[in-house]
CSV table of C-alpha atoms in Angstrom, one decimal:
chain,number,residue,atom,x,y,z
A,1,GLY,CA,-66.2,61.0,-46.1
A,2,ALA,CA,-69.4,59.3,-47.1
A,3,VAL,CA,-72.5,61.5,-47.0
A,4,VAL,CA,-76.1,60.7,-46.6
A,5,SER,CA,-78.5,63.5,-47.7
A,6,GLN,CA,-81.9,63.6,-46.1
A,7,HIS,CA,-84.6,66.0,-47.3
A,8,PRO,CA,-86.5,68.0,-46.1
A,9,SER,CA,-84.9,68.9,-42.8
A,10,ARG,CA,-88.1,70.3,-41.5
A,11,VAL,CA,-91.7,70.1,-42.6
A,12,ILE,CA,-95.0,71.3,-41.2
A,13,CYS,CA,-98.2,69.8,-42.6
A,14,LYS,CA,-101.9,69.7,-41.9
A,15,SER,CA,-103.5,66.6,-40.4
A,16,GLY,CA,-104.6,64.2,-43.1
A,17,THR,CA,-102.0,65.1,-45.6
A,18,SER,CA,-99.0,62.9,-46.7
A,19,VAL,CA,-95.4,63.8,-46.4
A,20,LYS,CA,-92.5,62.2,-48.3
A,21,ILE,CA,-89.0,62.2,-46.8
A,22,GLU,CA,-86.0,61.3,-49.1
A,23,CYS,CA,-82.8,59.7,-48.0
A,24,ARG,CA,-80.0,59.6,-50.5
A,25,SER,CA,-76.4,58.2,-50.3
A,26,LEU,CA,-74.3,60.7,-52.3
A,27,ASP,CA,-71.1,58.9,-52.9
A,28,PHE,CA,-71.6,55.3,-52.1
A,29,GLN,CA,-74.1,52.5,-52.8
A,30,ALA,CA,-76.4,51.5,-49.9
A,31,THR,CA,-77.8,48.1,-50.1
A,32,THR,CA,-79.7,48.7,-46.9
A,33,MET,CA,-81.2,51.8,-45.4
A,34,PHE,CA,-82.8,52.1,-41.9
A,35,TRP,CA,-85.5,54.4,-40.9
A,36,TYR,CA,-85.6,55.6,-37.3
A,37,ARG,CA,-88.0,57.8,-35.3
A,38,GLN,CA,-87.2,59.8,-32.3
A,39,PHE,CA,-89.7,61.4,-30.0
A,40,PRO,CA,-88.6,64.2,-27.7
A,41,LYS,CA,-86.3,63.1,-24.9
A,42,GLN,CA,-86.5,59.5,-26.1
A,43,SER,CA,-84.2,57.1,-27.9
A,44,LEU,CA,-83.9,56.5,-31.6
A,45,MET,CA,-86.3,53.7,-32.4
A,46,LEU,CA,-86.0,51.6,-35.6
A,47,MET,CA,-89.1,51.7,-37.7
A,48,ALA,CA,-88.2,49.7,-40.7
A,49,THR,CA,-85.3,48.2,-42.7
A,50,SER,CA,-85.3,48.9,-46.4
A,51,ASN,CA,-83.4,46.7,-48.9
A,52,GLU,CA,-83.0,47.8,-52.5
A,53,GLY,CA,-85.4,46.1,-54.8
A,54,SER,CA,-87.4,44.3,-52.1
A,55,LYS,CA,-90.2,45.1,-49.6
A,56,ALA,CA,-89.2,46.8,-46.4
A,57,THR,CA,-89.2,45.0,-43.1
A,58,TYR,CA,-91.2,46.8,-40.5
A,59,GLU,CA,-90.7,46.6,-36.7
A,60,GLN,CA,-93.5,45.5,-34.5
A,61,GLY,CA,-96.0,48.2,-34.0
A,62,VAL,CA,-95.1,50.2,-37.1
A,63,GLU,CA,-98.0,50.3,-39.6
A,64,LYS,CA,-96.6,49.5,-43.1
A,65,ASP,CA,-99.7,51.0,-44.8
A,66,LYS,CA,-99.1,54.3,-43.0
A,67,PHE,CA,-95.4,54.5,-43.4
A,68,LEU,CA,-94.6,53.6,-47.0
A,69,ILE,CA,-91.0,52.9,-47.8
A,70,ASN,CA,-89.6,52.7,-51.3
A,71,HIS,CA,-86.0,51.7,-52.0
A,72,ALA,CA,-85.9,51.8,-55.7
A,73,SER,CA,-82.2,52.3,-56.2
A,74,LEU,CA,-78.9,51.7,-54.4
A,75,THR,CA,-78.7,55.4,-53.5
A,76,LEU,CA,-82.3,56.4,-52.7
A,77,SER,CA,-84.9,55.4,-50.2
A,78,THR,CA,-88.1,57.3,-49.4
A,79,LEU,CA,-90.4,57.3,-46.4
A,80,THR,CA,-93.9,58.5,-47.0
A,81,VAL,CA,-96.1,59.3,-43.9
A,82,THR,CA,-99.6,58.9,-45.2
A,83,SER,CA,-102.6,60.6,-43.7
A,84,ALA,CA,-100.4,62.2,-41.1
A,85,HIS,CA,-101.8,62.9,-37.6
A,86,PRO,CA,-100.4,65.1,-34.8
A,87,GLU,CA,-99.1,62.0,-33.0
A,88,ASP,CA,-96.8,61.3,-36.0
A,89,SER,CA,-95.0,64.5,-35.2
A,90,SER,CA,-91.4,63.3,-34.5
A,91,PHE,CA,-87.8,63.5,-35.7
A,92,TYR,CA,-87.2,61.0,-38.5
A,93,ILE,CA,-83.7,59.9,-39.3
A,94,CYS,CA,-82.4,57.5,-42.0
A,95,SER,CA,-79.1,55.7,-42.0
A,96,ALA,CA,-77.5,53.9,-44.9
A,97,ARG,CA,-75.2,50.9,-44.8
A,98,SER,CA,-72.4,50.8,-47.3
A,99,LEU,CA,-71.1,47.8,-49.0
A,100,ASN,CA,-68.2,47.6,-46.4
A,101,GLU,CA,-70.8,47.5,-43.6
A,102,LYS,CA,-70.4,51.0,-42.3
A,103,LEU,CA,-73.4,53.0,-41.2
A,104,PHE,CA,-73.9,56.7,-42.1
A,105,PHE,CA,-76.8,58.9,-40.8
A,106,GLY,CA,-78.8,61.4,-42.7
A,107,SER,CA,-79.3,64.8,-41.1
A,108,GLY,CA,-82.9,64.1,-39.9
A,109,THR,CA,-86.3,65.5,-40.7
A,110,GLN,CA,-88.4,67.2,-38.0
A,111,LEU,CA,-92.1,66.6,-38.9
A,112,SER,CA,-94.7,68.7,-37.2
A,113,VAL,CA,-98.4,67.8,-38.0
A,114,LEU,CA,-100.9,70.5,-37.1
B,1,GLY,CA,-85.1,41.0,-25.1
B,2,GLN,CA,-83.0,44.0,-26.0
B,3,ASN,CA,-82.0,46.4,-23.3
B,4,ILE,CA,-79.5,49.2,-23.2
B,5,ASP,CA,-79.1,51.3,-20.0
B,6,GLN,CA,-77.3,54.5,-19.5
B,7,PRO,CA,-77.8,57.4,-17.1
B,8,THR,CA,-80.4,59.9,-18.1
B,9,GLU,CA,-78.5,63.1,-17.2
B,10,MET,CA,-75.0,64.1,-16.0
B,11,THR,CA,-73.5,67.4,-15.1
B,12,ALA,CA,-69.8,68.2,-15.2
B,13,THR,CA,-67.5,71.2,-15.0
B,14,GLU,CA,-65.5,72.7,-17.9
B,15,GLY,CA,-62.0,71.2,-18.0
B,16,ALA,CA,-63.0,68.2,-16.0
B,17,ILE,CA,-63.3,64.5,-17.0
B,18,VAL,CA,-66.6,62.7,-17.2
B,19,GLN,CA,-67.4,59.0,-17.7
B,20,ILE,CA,-70.7,57.9,-19.2
B,21,ASN,CA,-71.5,54.3,-18.5
B,22,CYS,CA,-73.6,51.9,-20.7
B,23,THR,CA,-74.7,48.4,-20.0
B,24,TYR,CA,-76.4,46.2,-22.6
B,25,GLN,CA,-78.2,43.0,-23.0
B,26,THR,CA,-78.9,42.1,-26.6
B,27,SER,CA,-79.6,39.0,-28.6
B,28,GLY,CA,-76.7,39.7,-30.9
B,29,PHE,CA,-73.5,41.7,-30.8
B,30,ASN,CA,-71.5,43.1,-33.6
B,31,GLY,CA,-70.0,46.1,-31.9
B,32,LEU,CA,-70.9,49.0,-29.7
B,33,PHE,CA,-71.0,52.6,-30.9
B,34,TRP,CA,-71.1,56.0,-29.1
B,35,TYR,CA,-72.8,58.9,-30.8
B,36,GLN,CA,-73.1,62.6,-29.9
B,37,GLN,CA,-76.4,64.2,-30.6
B,38,HIS,CA,-77.3,67.9,-30.3
B,39,ALA,CA,-81.0,68.6,-30.0
B,40,GLY,CA,-82.8,68.4,-33.3
B,41,GLU,CA,-79.8,67.1,-35.1
B,42,ALA,CA,-78.7,63.6,-36.3
B,43,PRO,CA,-76.3,61.6,-34.2
B,44,THR,CA,-72.6,62.1,-34.9
B,45,PHE,CA,-70.3,59.1,-34.7
B,46,LEU,CA,-67.7,59.2,-31.9
B,47,SER,CA,-66.4,55.7,-31.5
B,48,TYR,CA,-66.7,52.0,-32.2
B,49,ASN,CA,-65.6,49.1,-30.1
B,50,VAL,CA,-65.9,45.4,-31.1
B,51,LEU,CA,-63.1,44.0,-29.0
B,52,ASP,CA,-62.5,44.3,-25.3
B,53,GLY,CA,-60.4,47.2,-24.2
B,54,LEU,CA,-59.9,50.9,-24.5
B,55,GLU,CA,-60.0,52.9,-27.7
B,56,GLU,CA,-58.6,56.4,-27.5
B,57,LYS,CA,-59.3,59.2,-29.9
B,58,GLY,CA,-58.2,62.6,-28.8
B,59,ARG,CA,-60.3,63.9,-25.9
B,60,PHE,CA,-62.7,60.9,-26.2
B,61,SER,CA,-62.0,57.3,-25.2
B,62,SER,CA,-64.3,54.3,-25.2
B,63,PHE,CA,-64.0,51.1,-23.3
B,64,LEU,CA,-65.7,47.8,-23.8
B,65,SER,CA,-66.1,44.6,-21.8
B,66,ARG,CA,-68.1,42.0,-23.7
B,67,SER,CA,-68.2,39.5,-20.9
B,68,LYS,CA,-69.8,42.2,-18.6
B,69,GLY,CA,-72.0,43.7,-21.3
B,70,TYR,CA,-70.5,47.1,-20.3
B,71,SER,CA,-69.0,50.1,-22.0
B,72,TYR,CA,-68.1,53.6,-21.0
B,73,LEU,CA,-67.3,56.8,-22.9
B,74,LEU,CA,-64.7,59.0,-21.3
B,75,LEU,CA,-64.5,62.7,-22.1
B,76,LYS,CA,-61.5,64.6,-21.0
B,77,GLU,CA,-60.8,68.4,-20.8
B,78,LEU,CA,-64.5,69.1,-21.1
B,79,GLN,CA,-65.6,72.1,-23.2
B,80,MET,CA,-68.9,73.9,-23.2
B,81,LYS,CA,-69.6,72.6,-26.7
B,82,ASP,CA,-69.5,69.0,-25.3
B,83,SER,CA,-73.0,69.7,-23.8
B,84,ALA,CA,-75.1,67.3,-25.7
B,85,SER,CA,-76.8,63.9,-25.5
B,86,TYR,CA,-74.5,60.9,-25.8
B,87,LEU,CA,-76.1,57.7,-27.2
B,88,CYS,CA,-74.8,54.2,-26.7
B,89,ALA,CA,-75.8,51.9,-29.5
B,90,VAL,CA,-75.3,48.2,-30.1
B,91,ALA,CA,-75.1,46.6,-33.5
B,92,GLY,CA,-77.2,43.7,-32.5
B,93,GLY,CA,-80.4,43.8,-34.6
B,94,SER,CA,-81.4,41.0,-36.9
B,95,GLN,CA,-81.1,43.3,-39.9
B,96,GLY,CA,-77.7,44.6,-38.9
B,97,ASN,CA,-79.3,47.7,-37.4
B,98,LEU,CA,-78.3,49.7,-34.3
B,99,ILE,CA,-80.2,49.4,-31.1
B,100,PHE,CA,-80.0,52.7,-29.2
B,101,GLY,CA,-80.0,53.5,-25.5
B,102,LYS,CA,-82.1,56.4,-24.4
B,103,GLY,CA,-79.1,58.7,-24.3
B,104,THR,CA,-77.3,60.6,-21.5
B,105,LYS,CA,-77.8,64.3,-21.5
B,106,LEU,CA,-74.5,65.9,-20.5
B,107,SER,CA,-74.5,69.5,-19.3
B,108,VAL,CA,-71.1,71.2,-19.0
B,109,LYS,CA,-71.0,74.1,-16.7
B,110,PRO,CA,-68.3,76.9,-16.4
């Protein structure tokens, strides 16, 4: 079956530093990738939609200058959390949509900002 | 607006049957998904309904009524490993994204 690789699975960083999360579709082309955030005991919330070769579309309340998204190829999207703060600590998950409209999730990244 | 409701928590006994309900109000609808999620892990796909009716897949079944904005996930012959959160999600976003409910935490007890 289709696989989406998300890396790293867990990261701990100091406040003020930047963290990059990669989402890669291993055996299919993903024209669209979605980035979700999930705080403890809460739902998955869409942060942004990333289309290959164009600027990401951010949901209301998500700062585009803080959460930089790059979708440079049909198999790779990256999310960079810039100047991370403790309140950015969360579980980040990507999902990739294949050409036949199916969605596949990455394994998630647990970010802890000290 | 977008709204998906499901119970916060449920408890059931090993070997029993449990039904998790989900009601939704979304601006668009391209199908309803059920996912299982263990703490700290990504959601795992369980089922997809786009037409009314019951879809059965082993111990798991999912039902959809589009006119009522209602779905349920039915788990039979519960096992301890079924203890997890179950997320109802509607494909209704403007970008083709999923809109998730808050999840139902199911605890299966011996």
